[in-house]
CSV table of C-alpha atoms and ligand atoms in Angstrom, one decimal:
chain,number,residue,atom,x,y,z
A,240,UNK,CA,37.8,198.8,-43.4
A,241,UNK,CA,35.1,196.4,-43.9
A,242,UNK,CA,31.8,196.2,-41.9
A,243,UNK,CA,32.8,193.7,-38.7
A,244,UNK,CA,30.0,191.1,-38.4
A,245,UNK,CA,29.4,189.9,-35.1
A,246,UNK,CA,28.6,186.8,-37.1
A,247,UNK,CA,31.8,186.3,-38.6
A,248,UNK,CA,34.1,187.2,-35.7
A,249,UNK,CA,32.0,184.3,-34.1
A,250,UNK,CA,32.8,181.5,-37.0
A,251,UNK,CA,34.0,178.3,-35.6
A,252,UNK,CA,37.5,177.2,-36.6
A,253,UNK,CA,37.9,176.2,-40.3
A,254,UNK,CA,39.6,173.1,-41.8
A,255,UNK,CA,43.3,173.1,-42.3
A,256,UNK,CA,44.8,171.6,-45.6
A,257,UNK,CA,43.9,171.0,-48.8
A,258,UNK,CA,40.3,168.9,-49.6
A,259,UNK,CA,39.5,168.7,-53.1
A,260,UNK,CA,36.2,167.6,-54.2
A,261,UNK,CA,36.0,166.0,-57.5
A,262,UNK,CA,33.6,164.2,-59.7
A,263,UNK,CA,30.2,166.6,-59.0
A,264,UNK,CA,28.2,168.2,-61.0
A,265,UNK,CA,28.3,172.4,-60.0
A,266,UNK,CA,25.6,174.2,-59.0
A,267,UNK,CA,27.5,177.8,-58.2
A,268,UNK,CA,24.9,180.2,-57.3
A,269,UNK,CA,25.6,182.5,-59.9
A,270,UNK,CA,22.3,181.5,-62.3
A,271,UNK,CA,23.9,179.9,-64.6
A,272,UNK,CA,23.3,176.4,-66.0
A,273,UNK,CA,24.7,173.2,-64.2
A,274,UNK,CA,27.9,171.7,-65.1
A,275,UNK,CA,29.1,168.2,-65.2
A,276,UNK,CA,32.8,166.9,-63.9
A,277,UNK,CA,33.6,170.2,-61.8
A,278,UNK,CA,35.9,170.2,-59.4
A,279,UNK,CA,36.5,172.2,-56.5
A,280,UNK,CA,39.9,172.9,-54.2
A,281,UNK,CA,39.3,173.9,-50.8
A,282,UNK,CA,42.0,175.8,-49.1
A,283,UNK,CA,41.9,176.1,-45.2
A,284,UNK,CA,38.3,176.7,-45.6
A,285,UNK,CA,38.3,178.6,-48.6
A,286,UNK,CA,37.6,178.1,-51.8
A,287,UNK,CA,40.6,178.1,-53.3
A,288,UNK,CA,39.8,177.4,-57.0
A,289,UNK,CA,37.3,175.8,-59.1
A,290,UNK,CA,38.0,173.4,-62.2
A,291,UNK,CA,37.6,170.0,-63.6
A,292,UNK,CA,37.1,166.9,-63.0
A,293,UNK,CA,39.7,165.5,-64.9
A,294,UNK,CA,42.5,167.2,-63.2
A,295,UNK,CA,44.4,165.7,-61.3
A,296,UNK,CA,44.2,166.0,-57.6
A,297,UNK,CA,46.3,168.8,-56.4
A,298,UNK,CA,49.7,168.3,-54.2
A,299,UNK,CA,49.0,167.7,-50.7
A,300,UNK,CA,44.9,167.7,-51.2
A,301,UNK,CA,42.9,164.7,-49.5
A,302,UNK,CA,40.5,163.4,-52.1
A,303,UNK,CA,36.9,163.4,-51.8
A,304,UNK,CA,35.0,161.9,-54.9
A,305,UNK,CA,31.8,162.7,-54.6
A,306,UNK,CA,30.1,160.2,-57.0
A,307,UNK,CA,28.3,162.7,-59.5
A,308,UNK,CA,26.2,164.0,-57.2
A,309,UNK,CA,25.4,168.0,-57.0
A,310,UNK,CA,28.1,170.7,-55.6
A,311,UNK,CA,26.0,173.4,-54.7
A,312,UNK,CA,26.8,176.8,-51.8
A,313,UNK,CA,25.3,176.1,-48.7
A,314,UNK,CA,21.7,177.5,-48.0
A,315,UNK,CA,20.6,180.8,-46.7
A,316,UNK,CA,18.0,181.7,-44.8
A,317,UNK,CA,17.4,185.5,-44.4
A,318,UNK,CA,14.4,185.4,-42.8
A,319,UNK,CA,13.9,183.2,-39.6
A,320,UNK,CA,12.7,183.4,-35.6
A,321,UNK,CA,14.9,180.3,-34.4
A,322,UNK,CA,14.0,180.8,-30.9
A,323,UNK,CA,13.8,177.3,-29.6
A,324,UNK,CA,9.8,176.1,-28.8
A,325,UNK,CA,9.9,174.3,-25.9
A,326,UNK,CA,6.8,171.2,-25.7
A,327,UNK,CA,3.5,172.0,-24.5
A,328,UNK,CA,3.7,169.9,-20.8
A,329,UNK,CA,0.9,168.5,-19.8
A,330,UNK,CA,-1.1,169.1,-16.6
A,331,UNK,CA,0.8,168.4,-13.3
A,332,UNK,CA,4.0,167.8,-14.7
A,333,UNK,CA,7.2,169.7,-14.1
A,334,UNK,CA,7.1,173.3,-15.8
A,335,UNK,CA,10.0,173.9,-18.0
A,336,UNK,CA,13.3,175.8,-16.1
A,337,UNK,CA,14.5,178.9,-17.4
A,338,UNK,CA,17.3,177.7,-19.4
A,339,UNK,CA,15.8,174.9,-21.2
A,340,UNK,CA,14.7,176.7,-23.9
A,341,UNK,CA,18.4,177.4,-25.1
A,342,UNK,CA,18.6,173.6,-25.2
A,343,UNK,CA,15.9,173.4,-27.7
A,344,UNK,CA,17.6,176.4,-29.5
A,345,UNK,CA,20.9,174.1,-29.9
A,346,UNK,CA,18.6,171.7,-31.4
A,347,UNK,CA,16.7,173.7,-33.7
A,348,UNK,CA,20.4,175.0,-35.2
A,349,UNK,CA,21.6,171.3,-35.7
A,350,UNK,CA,18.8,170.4,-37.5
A,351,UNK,CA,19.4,173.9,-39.7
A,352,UNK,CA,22.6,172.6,-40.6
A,353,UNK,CA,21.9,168.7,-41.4
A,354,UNK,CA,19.2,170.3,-43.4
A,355,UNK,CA,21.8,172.3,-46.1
A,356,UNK,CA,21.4,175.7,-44.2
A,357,UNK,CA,24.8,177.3,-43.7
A,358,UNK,CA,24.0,180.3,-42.8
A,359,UNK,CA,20.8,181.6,-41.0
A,360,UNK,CA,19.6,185.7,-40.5
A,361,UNK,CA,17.3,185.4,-37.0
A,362,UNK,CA,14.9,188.3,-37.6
A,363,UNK,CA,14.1,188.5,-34.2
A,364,UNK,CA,14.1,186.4,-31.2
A,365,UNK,CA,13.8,186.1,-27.7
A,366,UNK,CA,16.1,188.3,-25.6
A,367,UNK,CA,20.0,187.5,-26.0
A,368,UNK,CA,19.2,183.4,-27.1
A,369,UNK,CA,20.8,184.0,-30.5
A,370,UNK,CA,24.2,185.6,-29.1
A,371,UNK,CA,24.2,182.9,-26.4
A,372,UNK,CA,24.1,180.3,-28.9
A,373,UNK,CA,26.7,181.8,-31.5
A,374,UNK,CA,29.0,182.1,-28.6
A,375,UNK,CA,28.3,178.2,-27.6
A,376,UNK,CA,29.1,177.3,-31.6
A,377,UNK,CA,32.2,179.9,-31.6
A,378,UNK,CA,34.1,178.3,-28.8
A,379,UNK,CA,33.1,174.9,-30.2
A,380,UNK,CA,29.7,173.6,-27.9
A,381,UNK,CA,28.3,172.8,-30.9
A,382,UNK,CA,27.8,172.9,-34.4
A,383,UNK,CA,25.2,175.0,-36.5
A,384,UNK,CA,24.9,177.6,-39.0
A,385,UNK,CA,26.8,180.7,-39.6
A,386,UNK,CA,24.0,183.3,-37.3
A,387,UNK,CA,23.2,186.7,-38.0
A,388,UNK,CA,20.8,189.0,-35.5
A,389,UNK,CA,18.9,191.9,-35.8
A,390,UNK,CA,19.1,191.8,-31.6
A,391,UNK,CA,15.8,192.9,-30.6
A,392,UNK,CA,13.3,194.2,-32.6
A,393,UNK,CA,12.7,198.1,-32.9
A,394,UNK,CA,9.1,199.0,-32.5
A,395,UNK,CA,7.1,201.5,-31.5
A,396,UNK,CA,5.1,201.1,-28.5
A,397,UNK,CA,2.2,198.0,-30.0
A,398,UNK,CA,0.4,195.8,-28.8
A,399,UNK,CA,3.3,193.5,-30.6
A,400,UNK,CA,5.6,194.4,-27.3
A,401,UNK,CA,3.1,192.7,-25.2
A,402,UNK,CA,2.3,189.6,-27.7
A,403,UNK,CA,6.0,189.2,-28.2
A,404,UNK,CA,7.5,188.7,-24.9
A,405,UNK,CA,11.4,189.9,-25.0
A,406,UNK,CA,11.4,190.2,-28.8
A,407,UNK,CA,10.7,193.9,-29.1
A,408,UNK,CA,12.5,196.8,-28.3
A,409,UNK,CA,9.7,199.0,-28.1
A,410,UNK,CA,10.9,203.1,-28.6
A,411,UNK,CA,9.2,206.3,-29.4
A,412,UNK,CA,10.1,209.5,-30.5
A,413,UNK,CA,13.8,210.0,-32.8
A,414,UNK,CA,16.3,210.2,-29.7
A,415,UNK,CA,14.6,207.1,-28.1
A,416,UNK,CA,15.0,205.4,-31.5
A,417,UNK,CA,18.4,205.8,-31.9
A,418,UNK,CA,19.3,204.7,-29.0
A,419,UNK,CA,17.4,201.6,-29.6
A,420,UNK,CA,19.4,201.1,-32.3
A,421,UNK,CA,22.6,201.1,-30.6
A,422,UNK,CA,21.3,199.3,-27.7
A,423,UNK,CA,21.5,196.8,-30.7
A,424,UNK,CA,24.6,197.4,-31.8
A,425,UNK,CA,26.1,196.6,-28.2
A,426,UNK,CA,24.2,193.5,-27.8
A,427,UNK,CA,26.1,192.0,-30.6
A,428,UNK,CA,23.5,192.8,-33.9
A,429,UNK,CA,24.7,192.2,-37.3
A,430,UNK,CA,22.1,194.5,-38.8
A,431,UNK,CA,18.9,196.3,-37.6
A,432,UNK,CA,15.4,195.5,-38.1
A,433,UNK,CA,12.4,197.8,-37.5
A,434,UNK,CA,8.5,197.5,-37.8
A,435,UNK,CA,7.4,200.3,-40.2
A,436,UNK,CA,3.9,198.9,-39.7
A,437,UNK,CA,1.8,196.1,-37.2
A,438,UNK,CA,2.2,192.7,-37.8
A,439,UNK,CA,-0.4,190.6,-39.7
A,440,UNK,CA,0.4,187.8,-36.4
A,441,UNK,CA,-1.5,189.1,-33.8
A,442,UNK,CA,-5.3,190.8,-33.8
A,443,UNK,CA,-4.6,194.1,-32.2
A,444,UNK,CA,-2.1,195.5,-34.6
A,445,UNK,CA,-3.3,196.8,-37.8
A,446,UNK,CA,-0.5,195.9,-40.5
A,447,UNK,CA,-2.0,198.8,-43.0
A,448,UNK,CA,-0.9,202.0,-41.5
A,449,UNK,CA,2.8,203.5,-41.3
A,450,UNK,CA,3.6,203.1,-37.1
A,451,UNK,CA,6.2,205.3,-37.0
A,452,UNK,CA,6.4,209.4,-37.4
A,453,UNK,CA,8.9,210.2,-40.6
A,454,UNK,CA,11.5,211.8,-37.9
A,455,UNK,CA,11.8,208.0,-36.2
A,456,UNK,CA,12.3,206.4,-39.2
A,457,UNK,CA,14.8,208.7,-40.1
A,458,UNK,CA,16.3,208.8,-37.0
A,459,UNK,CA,16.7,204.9,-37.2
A,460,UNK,CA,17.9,204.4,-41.0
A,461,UNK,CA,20.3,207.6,-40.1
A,462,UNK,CA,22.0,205.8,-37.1
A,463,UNK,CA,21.7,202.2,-38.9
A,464,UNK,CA,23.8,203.5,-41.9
A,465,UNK,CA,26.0,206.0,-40.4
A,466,UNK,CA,26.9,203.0,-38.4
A,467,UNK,CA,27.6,200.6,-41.5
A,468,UNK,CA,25.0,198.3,-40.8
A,469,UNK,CA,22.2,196.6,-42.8
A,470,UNK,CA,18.5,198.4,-42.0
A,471,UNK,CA,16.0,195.4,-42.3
A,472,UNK,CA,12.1,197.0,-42.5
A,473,UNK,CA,8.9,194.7,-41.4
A,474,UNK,CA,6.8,196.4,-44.3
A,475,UNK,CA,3.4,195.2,-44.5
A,476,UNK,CA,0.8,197.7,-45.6
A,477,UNK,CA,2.0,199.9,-48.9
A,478,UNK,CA,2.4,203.2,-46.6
A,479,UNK,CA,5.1,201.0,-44.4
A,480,UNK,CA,6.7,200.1,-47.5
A,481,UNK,CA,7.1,203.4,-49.4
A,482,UNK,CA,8.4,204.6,-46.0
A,483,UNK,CA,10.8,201.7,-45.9
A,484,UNK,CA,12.0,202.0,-49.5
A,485,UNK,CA,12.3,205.7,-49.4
A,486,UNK,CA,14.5,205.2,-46.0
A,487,UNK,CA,16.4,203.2,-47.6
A,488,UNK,CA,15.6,200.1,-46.0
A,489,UNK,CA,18.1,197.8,-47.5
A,490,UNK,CA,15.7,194.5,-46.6
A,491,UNK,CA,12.1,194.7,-47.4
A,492,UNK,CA,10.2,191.4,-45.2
A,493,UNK,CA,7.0,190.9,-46.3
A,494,UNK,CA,5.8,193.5,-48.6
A,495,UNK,CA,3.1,191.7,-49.9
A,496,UNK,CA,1.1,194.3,-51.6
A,497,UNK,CA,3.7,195.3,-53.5
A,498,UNK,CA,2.7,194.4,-57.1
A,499,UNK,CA,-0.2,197.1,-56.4
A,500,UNK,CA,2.4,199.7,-56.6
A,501,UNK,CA,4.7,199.5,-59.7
A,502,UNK,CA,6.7,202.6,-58.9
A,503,UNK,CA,7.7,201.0,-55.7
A,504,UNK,CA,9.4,198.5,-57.3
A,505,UNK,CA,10.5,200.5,-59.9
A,506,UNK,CA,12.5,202.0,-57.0
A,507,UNK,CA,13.6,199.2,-55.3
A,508,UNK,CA,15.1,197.4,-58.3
A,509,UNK,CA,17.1,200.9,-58.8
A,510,UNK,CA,18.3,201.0,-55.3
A,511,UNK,CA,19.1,197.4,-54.8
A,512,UNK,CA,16.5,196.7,-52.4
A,513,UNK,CA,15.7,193.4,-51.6
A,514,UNK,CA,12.8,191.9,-51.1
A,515,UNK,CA,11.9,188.7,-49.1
A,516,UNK,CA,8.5,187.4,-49.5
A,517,UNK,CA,8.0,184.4,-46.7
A,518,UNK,CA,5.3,182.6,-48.0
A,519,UNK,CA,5.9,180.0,-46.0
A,520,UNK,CA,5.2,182.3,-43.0
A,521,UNK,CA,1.2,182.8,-44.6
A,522,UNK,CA,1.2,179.3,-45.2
A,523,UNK,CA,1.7,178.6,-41.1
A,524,UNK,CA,-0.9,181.6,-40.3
A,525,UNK,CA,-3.5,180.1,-42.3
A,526,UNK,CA,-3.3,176.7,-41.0
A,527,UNK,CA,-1.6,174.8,-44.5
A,528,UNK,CA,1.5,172.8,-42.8
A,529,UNK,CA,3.3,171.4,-45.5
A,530,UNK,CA,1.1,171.5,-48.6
A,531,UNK,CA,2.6,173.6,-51.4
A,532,UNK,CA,-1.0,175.8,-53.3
A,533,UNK,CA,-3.5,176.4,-51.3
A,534,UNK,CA,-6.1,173.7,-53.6
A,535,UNK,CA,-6.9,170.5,-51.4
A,536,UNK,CA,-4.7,171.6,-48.5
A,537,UNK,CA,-5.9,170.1,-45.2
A,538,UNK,CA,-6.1,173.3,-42.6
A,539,UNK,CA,-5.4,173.1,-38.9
A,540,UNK,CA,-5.4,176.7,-38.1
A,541,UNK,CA,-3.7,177.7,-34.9
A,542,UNK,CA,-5.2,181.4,-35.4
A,543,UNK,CA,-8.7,182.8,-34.6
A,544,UNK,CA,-10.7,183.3,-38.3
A,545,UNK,CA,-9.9,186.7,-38.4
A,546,UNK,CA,-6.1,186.0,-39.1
A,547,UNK,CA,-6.3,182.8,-40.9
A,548,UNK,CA,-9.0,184.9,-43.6
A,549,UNK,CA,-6.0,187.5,-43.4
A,550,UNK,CA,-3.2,185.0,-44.3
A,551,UNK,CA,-5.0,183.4,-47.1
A,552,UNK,CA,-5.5,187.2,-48.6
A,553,UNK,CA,-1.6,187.7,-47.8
A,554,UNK,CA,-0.8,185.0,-49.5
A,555,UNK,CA,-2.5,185.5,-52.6
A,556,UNK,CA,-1.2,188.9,-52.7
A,557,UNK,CA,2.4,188.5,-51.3
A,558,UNK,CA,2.9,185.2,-54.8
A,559,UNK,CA,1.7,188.4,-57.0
A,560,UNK,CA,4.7,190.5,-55.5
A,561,UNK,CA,6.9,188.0,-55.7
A,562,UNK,CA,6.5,187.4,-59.4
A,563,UNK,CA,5.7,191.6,-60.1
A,564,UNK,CA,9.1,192.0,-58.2
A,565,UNK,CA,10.8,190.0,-60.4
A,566,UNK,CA,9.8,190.8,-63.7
A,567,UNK,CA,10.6,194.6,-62.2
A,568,UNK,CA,14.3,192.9,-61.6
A,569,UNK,CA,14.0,193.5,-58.0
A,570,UNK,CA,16.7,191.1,-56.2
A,571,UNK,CA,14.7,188.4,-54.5
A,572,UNK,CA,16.1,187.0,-51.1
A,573,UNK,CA,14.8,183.5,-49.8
A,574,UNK,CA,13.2,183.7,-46.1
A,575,UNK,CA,11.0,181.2,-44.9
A,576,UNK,CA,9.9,182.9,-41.6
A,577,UNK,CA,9.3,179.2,-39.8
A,578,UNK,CA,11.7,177.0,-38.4
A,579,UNK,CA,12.8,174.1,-40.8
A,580,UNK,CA,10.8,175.8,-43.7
A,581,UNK,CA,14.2,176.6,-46.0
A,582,UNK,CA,13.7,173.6,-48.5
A,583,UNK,CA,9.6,174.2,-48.6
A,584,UNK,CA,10.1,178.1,-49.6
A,585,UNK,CA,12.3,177.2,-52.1
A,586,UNK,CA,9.3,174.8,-53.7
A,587,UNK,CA,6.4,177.2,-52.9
A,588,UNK,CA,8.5,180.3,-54.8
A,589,UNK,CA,8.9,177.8,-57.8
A,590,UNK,CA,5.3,176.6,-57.2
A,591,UNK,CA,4.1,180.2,-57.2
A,592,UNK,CA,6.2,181.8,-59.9
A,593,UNK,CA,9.8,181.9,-59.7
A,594,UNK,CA,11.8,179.2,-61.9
A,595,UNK,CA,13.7,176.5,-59.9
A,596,UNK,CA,17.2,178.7,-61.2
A,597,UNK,CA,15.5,182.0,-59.7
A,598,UNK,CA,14.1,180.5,-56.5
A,599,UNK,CA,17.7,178.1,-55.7
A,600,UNK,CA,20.0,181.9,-56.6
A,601,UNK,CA,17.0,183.5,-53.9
A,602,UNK,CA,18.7,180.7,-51.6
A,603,UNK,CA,22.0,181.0,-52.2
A,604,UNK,CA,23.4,184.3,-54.2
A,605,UNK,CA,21.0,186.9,-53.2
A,606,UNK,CA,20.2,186.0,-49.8
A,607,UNK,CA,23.9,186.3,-49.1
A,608,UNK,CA,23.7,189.6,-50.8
A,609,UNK,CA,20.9,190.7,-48.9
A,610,UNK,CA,22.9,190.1,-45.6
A,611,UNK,CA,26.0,192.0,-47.1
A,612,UNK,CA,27.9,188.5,-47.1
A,613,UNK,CA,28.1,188.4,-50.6
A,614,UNK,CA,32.2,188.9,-50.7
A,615,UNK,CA,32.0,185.6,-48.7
A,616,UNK,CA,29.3,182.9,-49.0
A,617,UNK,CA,26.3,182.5,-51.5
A,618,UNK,CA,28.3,181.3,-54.9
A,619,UNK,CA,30.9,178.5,-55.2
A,620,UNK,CA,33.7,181.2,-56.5
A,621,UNK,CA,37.6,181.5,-55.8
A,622,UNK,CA,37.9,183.3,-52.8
A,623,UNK,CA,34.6,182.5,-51.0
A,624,UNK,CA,34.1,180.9,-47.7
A,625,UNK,CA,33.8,176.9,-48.1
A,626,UNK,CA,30.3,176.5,-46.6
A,627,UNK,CA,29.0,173.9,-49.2
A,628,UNK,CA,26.2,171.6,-49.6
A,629,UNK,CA,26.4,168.5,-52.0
A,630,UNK,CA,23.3,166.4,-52.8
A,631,UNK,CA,21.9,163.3,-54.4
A,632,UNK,CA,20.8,164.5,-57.7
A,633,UNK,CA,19.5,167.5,-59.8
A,634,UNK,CA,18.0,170.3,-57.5
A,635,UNK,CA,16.8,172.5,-60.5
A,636,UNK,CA,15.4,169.2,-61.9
A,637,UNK,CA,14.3,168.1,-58.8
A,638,UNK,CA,14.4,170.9,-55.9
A,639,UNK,CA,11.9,168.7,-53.6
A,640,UNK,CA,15.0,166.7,-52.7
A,641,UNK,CA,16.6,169.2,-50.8
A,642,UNK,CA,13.7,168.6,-48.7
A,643,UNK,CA,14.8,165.7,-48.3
A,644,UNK,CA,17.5,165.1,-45.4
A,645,UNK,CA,18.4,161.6,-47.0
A,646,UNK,CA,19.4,163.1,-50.1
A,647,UNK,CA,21.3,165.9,-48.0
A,648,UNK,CA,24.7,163.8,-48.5
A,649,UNK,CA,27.3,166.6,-47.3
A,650,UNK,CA,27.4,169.6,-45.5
A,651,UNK,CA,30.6,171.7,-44.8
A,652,UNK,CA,31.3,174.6,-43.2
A,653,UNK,CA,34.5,176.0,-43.7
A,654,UNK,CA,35.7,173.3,-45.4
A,655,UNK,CA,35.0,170.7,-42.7
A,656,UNK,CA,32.3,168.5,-43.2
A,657,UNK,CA,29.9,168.7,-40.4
A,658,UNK,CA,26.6,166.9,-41.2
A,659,UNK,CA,24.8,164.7,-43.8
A,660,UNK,CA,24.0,161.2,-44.4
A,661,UNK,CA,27.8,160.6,-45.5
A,662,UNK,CA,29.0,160.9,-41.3
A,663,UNK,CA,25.6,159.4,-40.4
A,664,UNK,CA,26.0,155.2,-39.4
A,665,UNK,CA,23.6,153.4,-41.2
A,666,UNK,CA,22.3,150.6,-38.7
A,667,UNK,CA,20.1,148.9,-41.6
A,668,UNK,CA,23.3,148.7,-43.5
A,669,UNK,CA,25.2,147.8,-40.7
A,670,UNK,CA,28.4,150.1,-41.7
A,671,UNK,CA,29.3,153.5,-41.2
A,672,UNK,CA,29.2,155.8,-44.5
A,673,UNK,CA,32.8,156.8,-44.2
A,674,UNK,CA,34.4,159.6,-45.9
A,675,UNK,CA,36.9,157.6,-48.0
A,676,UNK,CA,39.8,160.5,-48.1
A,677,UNK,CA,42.5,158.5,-50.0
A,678,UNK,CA,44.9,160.8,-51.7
B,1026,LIG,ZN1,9.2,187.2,-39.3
């Protein structure tokens, strides 16, 4: 019997009926090249079968024409913290309460979904906010994307545990690690994730060495797969990562000195390990925003020096790894590592190596691979979940528009359409967009 995601048990209701979406041009994940006058049934939130344009619309189906724009799977993210930031107050007014941070979380999720992002893998996170706000979604508080956690993180005893707040798990020793990891399990994780070395985020940890003895690692990867989960390894400094690969991390974040160590890759790409790069998580930590190449980029560092020089050299090295990953035919999963940062990942891979086709499959195919949800979301393909994303124009062309939100026309989630400028009024125009369902 297959692997129960917490994740999936969760899923809000799907649509009922038939919806068949005609006149696009397909985008289905799989690599290949765009096609014009596709079609696509949808099937009580599956997709049911995909064909052509000039069919006919299938008994019973509402019609949705959507006008030549692009039919494309919804986004994945498979590297995120949505936590929620709550404002900076200022001085002498009220403090914020203990549950207004989940408020902000509910925020941040909507906005994941208007933006194209179906389905989102939180790599760590405050306490249970993640499984509080899957359950709100499930029984129908709100809409957001399809959420996967890692729980908390497992670490060994670092100075991360006191930077972090509730985020780590800290353990030492095999026995105290595998119970960390089924502490995890109970809270509702969909997979594990564990810090092989420090994290490049905070001054006291030193990302180079491997934290943890070989008899924890073990003990962890042993317990993760026994289990029939995912084992997703923070790998920083090349000893964390040979430790990871040769555990059999299934997820490799970071890894950004890879491209120094051939044989590495060598082994991942024979393994089917994944790796997922976040630029756009050395981008933040050296103080870029939104600028895509580091060349005339305005900096407002929020680090002291010491990091920001350390995110610039991560940077440099984590593009090369990218690119030596893929020309090693290691599977490439898209995670952005900031809030919002889906769309601006997708343009800094393609900016920094990757071909719009490589970076928008990262998105879509393989980051739904690297979650084990590839049976069910990441390509438009009979059988396959109907969480699906239709744009104004070419995003292989033109993959800044998914950046966009105004060119974000339609997103669904199980076959029910649940954000985008199409169910967004448009005061200027002074009429709703409807969605013209005539049959
Ligand atoms: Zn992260």
């Amino acid at each position: 019997m297959a692997h129960r995601f917490p994740a999936l048990i969760a899923a809000p209701p799907a649509a009922q009926g038939r919806l068949w979406l005609t006149g696009a041009r397909l985008f289905d994940g799989t690599g290949g090249a765009v096609r014009d006058g596709a079609a696509v049934l949808v099937e009580d939130g599956l997709i049911r079968r995909v064909g052509d344009a000039s069919e006919p619309c299938p008994d019973g189906a509402r019609l949705l024409d959507v006008g030549q724009r692009t039919l494309m799977p919804g986004l994945t993210d498979a590297h995120t913290h949505a936590a929620g930031r709550l404002p900076e107050t200022l001085r002498g007014a009220e403090q914020a309460l203990p549950g207004t941070r989940a408020h902000f979380l509910q925020a941040d999720l909507r906005e994941y979904l208007r933006r194209g992002v179906t389905t989102i893998r939180v790599t760590g996170s405050q306490g249970l906010a993640p499984q509080e706000a899957r359950q709100a979604m499930r029984y129908g508080a709100f809409r957001g994307p399809r959420l996967l956690t890692c729980g908390k993180i497992i670490s060994a005893t670092a100075p991360g545990g006191r930077f972090y707040g509730d985020m780590y798990r800290e353990a030492d020793g095999p026995d105290d690690m595998r119970r960390a990891v089924r502490e995890q399990i109970r809270a509702g994780a969909d997979f594990i994730k564990v810090m092989t070395t420090g994290a490049r985020s905070n001054e006291l940890e030193d990302p180079d060495p491997l934290q943890l003895t070989g008899s924890e690692l073990s003990a962890v990867a042993d317990e993760v797969h026994r289990m029939g989960f995912m084992l997703s390894a923070h790998a920083e400094g090349l000893a964390g990562c040979e430790a990871a690969i040769a555990s059999g991390a299934d997820t490799v974040e970071h890894g950004m000195f890879l491209h120094q160590r051939p044989d590495l890759l060598e082994a991942m790409a024979a393994g089917g390990q994944v790796l997922v790069p976040t630029l756009s998580g050395y981008y933040w930590m050296a103080g870029l925003g939104d600028a895509i190449g580091e060349s005339g980029a305005q900096r407002a560092p929020e680090m002291p020096p010491v990091l920001v020089q350390l995110a610039d050299h991560n940077l440099e090295q984590g593009a090369a790894s990218m690119r030596a990953a893929r020309d090693a035919g290691v599977k490439i999963a898209l995670g952005s590592d900031v809030n919002h940062g889906t769309a601006l990942e997708i343009r800094r891979m393609i900016h920094h190596g990757l071909t719009p086709a490589q970076a928008l499959v990262a998105a879509t195919r393989t980051a739904a691979e690297a979650l084990a949800l590839g049976d069910h979301i990441g390509t438009i393909e009979e059988g396959k979940l109907a969480d699906l994303l239709i744009v104004d124009g070419d995003p292989l062309g033109e993959p800044e528009l998914l950046g966009d939100k105004h060119r974000i026309w339609l997103v669904l989630q199980l076959g029910v359409p649940v954000a985008g400028r199409a169910l967004e009024q448009d005061a200027a125009e002074g009429r709703p967009w409807v969605l013209s369902a005539s049959g």
